[in-house]
PDB file of C-alpha atoms in Angstrom:
ATOM      1  CA  UNK A   1      24.727  58.464  -0.825  1.00  0.00           C
ATOM      2  CA  UNK A   2      21.713  60.864  -1.763  1.00  0.00           C
ATOM      3  CA  UNK A   3      18.477  59.905  -0.097  1.00  0.00           C
ATOM      4  CA  UNK A   4      16.389  58.763  -3.129  1.00  0.00           C
ATOM      5  CA  UNK A   5      19.347  55.752  -3.412  1.00  0.00           C
ATOM      6  CA  UNK A   6      18.658  55.154   0.203  1.00  0.00           C
ATOM      7  CA  UNK A   7      14.574  54.810  -0.433  1.00  0.00           C
ATOM      8  CA  UNK A   8      15.557  53.058  -2.569  1.00  0.00           C
ATOM      9  CA  UNK A   9      17.724  50.492  -0.857  1.00  0.00           C
ATOM     10  CA  UNK A  10      15.652  50.295   2.004  1.00  0.00           C
ATOM     11  CA  UNK A  11      12.772  49.512  -0.059  1.00  0.00           C
ATOM     12  CA  UNK A  12      13.662  47.183  -3.101  1.00  0.00           C
ATOM     13  CA  UNK A  13      16.144  45.207   0.094  1.00  0.00           C
ATOM     14  CA  UNK A  14      13.587  43.244   2.149  1.00  0.00           C
ATOM     15  CA  UNK A  15      11.821  42.087  -1.098  1.00  0.00           C
ATOM     16  CA  UNK A  16      15.135  40.375  -1.679  1.00  0.00           C
ATOM     17  CA  UNK A  17      14.404  37.081  -0.627  1.00  0.00           C
ATOM     18  CA  UNK A  18      11.287  36.704  -1.459  1.00  0.00           C
ATOM     19  CA  UNK A  19      12.425  37.558  -5.537  1.00  0.00           C
ATOM     20  CA  UNK A  20      14.933  34.385  -4.505  1.00  0.00           C
ATOM     21  CA  UNK A  21      12.168  32.270  -3.269  1.00  0.00           C
ATOM     22  CA  UNK A  22      10.147  32.708  -6.125  1.00  0.00           C
ATOM     23  CA  UNK A  23      12.435  32.055  -8.665  1.00  0.00           C
ATOM     24  CA  UNK A  24      13.078  28.575  -6.811  1.00  0.00           C
ATOM     25  CA  UNK A  25      11.743  24.669  -8.226  1.00  0.00           C
ATOM     26  CA  UNK A  26      10.548  22.737  -6.318  1.00  0.00           C
ATOM     27  CA  UNK A  27      13.429  19.277  -6.936  1.00  0.00           C
ATOM     28  CA  UNK A  28      11.623  15.902  -6.664  1.00  0.00           C
ATOM     29  CA  UNK A  29      13.420  12.554  -6.882  1.00  0.00           C
ATOM     30  CA  UNK A  30      13.954   8.607  -6.560  1.00  0.00           C
ATOM     31  CA  UNK A  31      16.038   6.587  -4.140  1.00  0.00           C
ATOM     32  CA  UNK A  32      16.437   3.782  -3.619  1.00  0.00           C
ATOM     33  CA  UNK A  33      16.384   2.646   0.476  1.00  0.00           C
ATOM     34  CA  UNK A  34      20.403   0.752   0.579  1.00  0.00           C
ATOM     35  CA  UNK A  35      18.759  -2.237   2.802  1.00  0.00           C
ATOM     36  CA  UNK A  36      21.045  -5.470   3.560  1.00  0.00           C
ATOM     37  CA  UNK A  37      19.405  -9.122   2.809  1.00  0.00           C
ATOM     38  CA  UNK A  38      18.667  -9.680   6.095  1.00  0.00           C
ATOM     39  CA  UNK A  39      16.528  -6.512   6.440  1.00  0.00           C
ATOM     40  CA  UNK A  40      13.889  -7.428   3.434  1.00  0.00           C
ATOM     41  CA  UNK A  41      11.294  -8.484   4.685  1.00  0.00           C
ATOM     42  CA  UNK A  42       9.034 -11.720   2.160  1.00  0.00           C
ATOM     43  CA  UNK A  43       6.002  -9.804   1.054  1.00  0.00           C
ATOM     44  CA  UNK A  44       6.947  -5.957   1.614  1.00  0.00           C
ATOM     45  CA  UNK A  45       5.118  -3.804   3.896  1.00  0.00           C
ATOM     46  CA  UNK A  46       5.040  -0.237   5.196  1.00  0.00           C
ATOM     47  CA  UNK A  47       7.984   1.367   6.101  1.00  0.00           C
ATOM     48  CA  UNK A  48       8.697   4.186   7.644  1.00  0.00           C
ATOM     49  CA  UNK A  49      10.132   6.777   4.825  1.00  0.00           C
ATOM     50  CA  UNK A  50      12.225   9.725   6.931  1.00  0.00           C
ATOM     51  CA  UNK A  51      14.113   6.602   8.636  1.00  0.00           C
ATOM     52  CA  UNK A  52      14.828   4.482   5.782  1.00  0.00           C
ATOM     53  CA  UNK A  53      18.791   4.804   4.899  1.00  0.00           C
ATOM     54  CA  UNK A  54      18.530   5.933   1.013  1.00  0.00           C
ATOM     55  CA  UNK A  55      21.637   5.473  -1.471  1.00  0.00           C
ATOM     56  CA  UNK A  56      23.633   8.199  -1.419  1.00  0.00           C
ATOM     57  CA  UNK A  57      22.737   9.553  -4.906  1.00  0.00           C
ATOM     58  CA  UNK A  58      18.887   9.851  -6.538  1.00  0.00           C
ATOM     59  CA  UNK A  59      17.924   6.797  -8.510  1.00  0.00           C
ATOM     60  CA  UNK A  60      15.733   8.889 -10.442  1.00  0.00           C
ATOM     61  CA  UNK A  61      16.814  12.293 -11.298  1.00  0.00           C
ATOM     62  CA  UNK A  62      14.150  15.479 -11.106  1.00  0.00           C
ATOM     63  CA  UNK A  63      15.350  15.860 -14.772  1.00  0.00           C
ATOM     64  CA  UNK A  64      14.315  12.686 -15.358  1.00  0.00           C
ATOM     65  CA  UNK A  65      10.589  13.136 -14.141  1.00  0.00           C
ATOM     66  CA  UNK A  66       8.623  14.415 -16.566  1.00  0.00           C
ATOM     67  CA  UNK A  67       5.134  14.147 -14.810  1.00  0.00           C
ATOM     68  CA  UNK A  68       3.005  12.806 -12.004  1.00  0.00           C
ATOM     69  CA  UNK A  69       0.055  12.352 -13.196  1.00  0.00           C
ATOM     70  CA  UNK A  70      -3.973  11.500 -11.074  1.00  0.00           C
ATOM     71  CA  UNK A  71      -7.011  10.456 -13.109  1.00  0.00           C
ATOM     72  CA  UNK A  72     -10.433  10.342 -10.786  1.00  0.00           C
ATOM     73  CA  UNK A  73     -10.907   6.437 -11.630  1.00  0.00           C
ATOM     74  CA  UNK A  74     -14.519   5.768 -12.094  1.00  0.00           C
ATOM     75  CA  UNK A  75     -14.906   1.711 -12.041  1.00  0.00           C
ATOM     76  CA  UNK A  76     -16.615   0.467  -9.323  1.00  0.00           C
ATOM     77  CA  UNK A  77     -14.923  -2.841  -9.130  1.00  0.00           C
ATOM     78  CA  UNK A  78     -12.548  -1.446  -7.127  1.00  0.00           C
ATOM     79  CA  UNK A  79     -13.790   1.757  -5.981  1.00  0.00           C
ATOM     80  CA  UNK A  80     -10.120   3.076  -6.092  1.00  0.00           C
ATOM     81  CA  UNK A  81     -10.806   7.038  -5.895  1.00  0.00           C
ATOM     82  CA  UNK A  82      -7.224   8.043  -7.606  1.00  0.00           C
ATOM     83  CA  UNK A  83      -5.063   6.844  -9.966  1.00  0.00           C
ATOM     84  CA  UNK A  84      -0.894   8.115  -9.173  1.00  0.00           C
ATOM     85  CA  UNK A  85       1.514   7.314 -12.303  1.00  0.00           C
ATOM     86  CA  UNK A  86       5.410   8.466 -12.731  1.00  0.00           C
ATOM     87  CA  UNK A  87       5.972   9.943 -16.070  1.00  0.00           C
ATOM     88  CA  UNK A  88       9.462   9.150 -16.885  1.00  0.00           C
ATOM     89  CA  UNK A  89      12.193   9.844 -19.814  1.00  0.00           C
ATOM     90  CA  UNK A  90      13.729   7.467 -21.934  1.00  0.00           C
ATOM     91  CA  UNK A  91      16.862   7.735 -19.481  1.00  0.00           C
ATOM     92  CA  UNK A  92      15.066   6.875 -16.491  1.00  0.00           C
ATOM     93  CA  UNK A  93      12.540   4.199 -17.814  1.00  0.00           C
ATOM     94  CA  UNK A  94      16.364   2.157 -18.782  1.00  0.00           C
ATOM     95  CA  UNK A  95      17.333   2.988 -15.764  1.00  0.00           C
ATOM     96  CA  UNK A  96      13.802   0.854 -14.574  1.00  0.00           C
ATOM     97  CA  UNK A  97      14.312  -1.785 -16.880  1.00  0.00           C
ATOM     98  CA  UNK A  98      17.924  -2.510 -15.617  1.00  0.00           C
ATOM     99  CA  UNK A  99      16.490  -2.404 -12.011  1.00  0.00           C
ATOM    100  CA  UNK A 100      13.981  -4.825 -12.350  1.00  0.00           C
ATOM    101  CA  UNK A 101      16.674  -6.810 -13.266  1.00  0.00           C
ATOM    102  CA  UNK A 102      18.360  -7.234 -10.088  1.00  0.00           C
ATOM    103  CA  UNK A 103      14.975  -7.354  -7.512  1.00  0.00           C
ATOM    104  CA  UNK A 104      14.012 -10.091  -5.934  1.00  0.00           C
ATOM    105  CA  UNK A 105      10.938 -12.039  -6.542  1.00  0.00           C
ATOM    106  CA  UNK A 106      10.227 -12.072  -2.543  1.00  0.00           C
ATOM    107  CA  UNK A 107      10.443  -9.128  -1.772  1.00  0.00           C
ATOM    108  CA  UNK A 108      11.220  -5.838  -3.944  1.00  0.00           C
ATOM    109  CA  UNK A 109      13.305  -3.117  -3.822  1.00  0.00           C
ATOM    110  CA  UNK A 110      12.454  -0.112  -1.721  1.00  0.00           C
ATOM    111  CA  UNK A 111      12.487   3.612  -2.858  1.00  0.00           C
ATOM    112  CA  UNK A 112      11.387   7.225  -1.757  1.00  0.00           C
ATOM    113  CA  UNK A 113      10.126  10.258  -3.246  1.00  0.00           C
ATOM    114  CA  UNK A 114      10.931  13.588  -1.967  1.00  0.00           C
ATOM    115  CA  UNK A 115      10.472  16.984  -2.285  1.00  0.00           C
ATOM    116  CA  UNK A 116      13.584  19.053  -2.302  1.00  0.00           C
ATOM    117  CA  UNK A 117      15.718  16.023  -0.359  1.00  0.00           C
ATOM    118  CA  UNK A 118      12.524  15.501   1.982  1.00  0.00           C
ATOM    119  CA  UNK A 119      11.459  12.511   1.961  1.00  0.00           C
ATOM    120  CA  UNK A 120       7.680  12.622   1.388  1.00  0.00           C
ATOM    121  CA  UNK A 121       6.462   8.483   0.383  1.00  0.00           C
ATOM    122  CA  UNK A 122       8.069   4.911  -0.041  1.00  0.00           C
ATOM    123  CA  UNK A 123       6.594   2.291  -1.575  1.00  0.00           C
ATOM    124  CA  UNK A 124       8.507  -0.562  -3.706  1.00  0.00           C
ATOM    125  CA  UNK A 125       9.604  -0.900  -6.870  1.00  0.00           C
ATOM    126  CA  UNK A 126       8.482  -5.014  -7.752  1.00  0.00           C
ATOM    127  CA  UNK A 127       9.551  -7.461 -10.351  1.00  0.00           C
ATOM    128  CA  UNK A 128       7.208  -7.669 -13.099  1.00  0.00           C
ATOM    129  CA  UNK A 129       7.382 -11.994 -12.586  1.00  0.00           C
ATOM    130  CA  UNK A 130       6.573 -12.162  -8.901  1.00  0.00           C
ATOM    131  CA  UNK A 131       4.463 -13.690  -7.462  1.00  0.00           C
ATOM    132  CA  UNK A 132       4.445 -12.549  -3.858  1.00  0.00           C
ATOM    133  CA  UNK A 133       1.780 -10.268  -2.572  1.00  0.00           C
ATOM    134  CA  UNK A 134       2.809  -6.427  -1.081  1.00  0.00           C
ATOM    135  CA  UNK A 135       0.234  -4.398   1.062  1.00  0.00           C
ATOM    136  CA  UNK A 136       1.729  -1.120   1.005  1.00  0.00           C
ATOM    137  CA  UNK A 137       2.686   1.188  -2.843  1.00  0.00           C
ATOM    138  CA  UNK A 138       3.994  -0.863  -5.607  1.00  0.00           C
ATOM    139  CA  UNK A 139       5.316   0.322  -8.474  1.00  0.00           C
ATOM    140  CA  UNK A 140       5.939  -3.150 -11.596  1.00  0.00           C
ATOM    141  CA  UNK A 141       9.384  -2.155 -12.994  1.00  0.00           C
ATOM    142  CA  UNK A 142       8.296  -2.471 -16.574  1.00  0.00           C
ATOM    143  CA  UNK A 143       9.684  -1.444 -20.244  1.00  0.00           C
ATOM    144  CA  UNK A 144       7.467   1.679 -19.670  1.00  0.00           C
ATOM    145  CA  UNK A 145       7.658   5.238 -19.221  1.00  0.00           C
ATOM    146  CA  UNK A 146       4.998   5.726 -16.977  1.00  0.00           C
ATOM    147  CA  UNK A 147       4.877   3.616 -14.270  1.00  0.00           C
ATOM    148  CA  UNK A 148       1.872   3.144 -11.988  1.00  0.00           C
ATOM    149  CA  UNK A 149       1.550   3.748  -8.564  1.00  0.00           C
ATOM    150  CA  UNK A 150      -0.341   0.471  -6.852  1.00  0.00           C
ATOM    151  CA  UNK A 151      -2.595   0.469  -3.577  1.00  0.00           C
ATOM    152  CA  UNK A 152      -1.111  -2.961  -2.662  1.00  0.00           C
ATOM    153  CA  UNK A 153      -0.473  -5.950  -5.285  1.00  0.00           C
ATOM    154  CA  UNK A 154      -2.986  -7.718  -5.854  1.00  0.00           C
ATOM    155  CA  UNK A 155      -5.338  -4.010  -5.292  1.00  0.00           C
ATOM    156  CA  UNK A 156      -6.857  -6.266  -1.887  1.00  0.00           C
ATOM    157  CA  UNK A 157      -3.815  -6.375  -0.147  1.00  0.00           C
ATOM    158  CA  UNK A 158      -3.012  -2.976   0.521  1.00  0.00           C
ATOM    159  CA  UNK A 159      -2.727  -2.133   4.481  1.00  0.00           C
ATOM    160  CA  UNK A 160      -6.213  -0.544   5.256  1.00  0.00           C
ATOM    161  CA  UNK A 161      -5.094   1.161   8.253  1.00  0.00           C
ATOM    162  CA  UNK A 162      -2.915   2.751   6.488  1.00  0.00           C
ATOM    163  CA  UNK A 163      -3.550   5.980   4.424  1.00  0.00           C
ATOM    164  CA  UNK A 164      -2.598   6.406   0.832  1.00  0.00           C
ATOM    165  CA  UNK A 165      -0.063   9.090   0.958  1.00  0.00           C
ATOM    166  CA  UNK A 166       0.432   9.087  -3.060  1.00  0.00           C
ATOM    167  CA  UNK A 167      -1.464  13.017  -3.087  1.00  0.00           C
ATOM    168  CA  UNK A 168       0.600  14.042  -0.736  1.00  0.00           C
ATOM    169  CA  UNK A 169      -0.645  17.682  -0.650  1.00  0.00           C
ATOM    170  CA  UNK A 170       3.587  18.980  -0.403  1.00  0.00           C
ATOM    171  CA  UNK A 171       4.533  16.981  -3.398  1.00  0.00           C
ATOM    172  CA  UNK A 172       2.045  18.244  -5.759  1.00  0.00           C
ATOM    173  CA  UNK A 173       2.329  21.115  -5.382  1.00  0.00           C
ATOM    174  CA  UNK A 174       6.201  20.815  -6.147  1.00  0.00           C
ATOM    175  CA  UNK A 175       4.918  19.381  -9.566  1.00  0.00           C
ATOM    176  CA  UNK A 176       2.415  21.708 -10.188  1.00  0.00           C
ATOM    177  CA  UNK A 177       5.459  24.516  -9.752  1.00  0.00           C
ATOM    178  CA  UNK A 178       7.428  22.879 -12.097  1.00  0.00           C
ATOM    179  CA  UNK A 179       4.630  22.522 -14.552  1.00  0.00           C
ATOM    180  CA  UNK A 180       4.600  18.859 -14.628  1.00  0.00           C
ATOM    181  CA  UNK A 181       1.756  18.313 -12.422  1.00  0.00           C
ATOM    182  CA  UNK A 182      -1.046  16.459 -14.785  1.00  0.00           C
ATOM    183  CA  UNK A 183      -4.769  16.138 -14.037  1.00  0.00           C
ATOM    184  CA  UNK A 184      -7.258  13.994 -15.872  1.00  0.00           C
TER     185      UNK A 184
END
């Protein structure tokens, strides 16, 4: 091997890992939590998403999530600060609609949002017809392509001792890296 080739190989070889990682696109997915009816509680509350037993396959895949929207709430009634919304494609919207038919009115269906299979935060898909409250993050399982992440249901029920993880920096950076972060 000539000297020029050796210099080229020894110069470029250390750069290969950074070139490969620069092409990595984070994968954001939503999993349902595998829970037995006895594990469900009346009215949803905080649960540790890192220890939750997730169903093997994602409920909503990375390619079905079209965006993550952050809205600065200027309404003075609740002073929510930021509102987060997940945008879905038609296929994911259909999955959420079907899920709504199977969500118990009392307690919702737990879910976990992941980045590269690492749990970021958990919450509840909530039946649109339920009159029960929830003290943690909820998404009304509606017939919409945009899912609003609610802090408590109703809003005043949110557990004030806990912070809202919807704006987790790792999640926001993953959406930004994939060109799906929407800020208003």
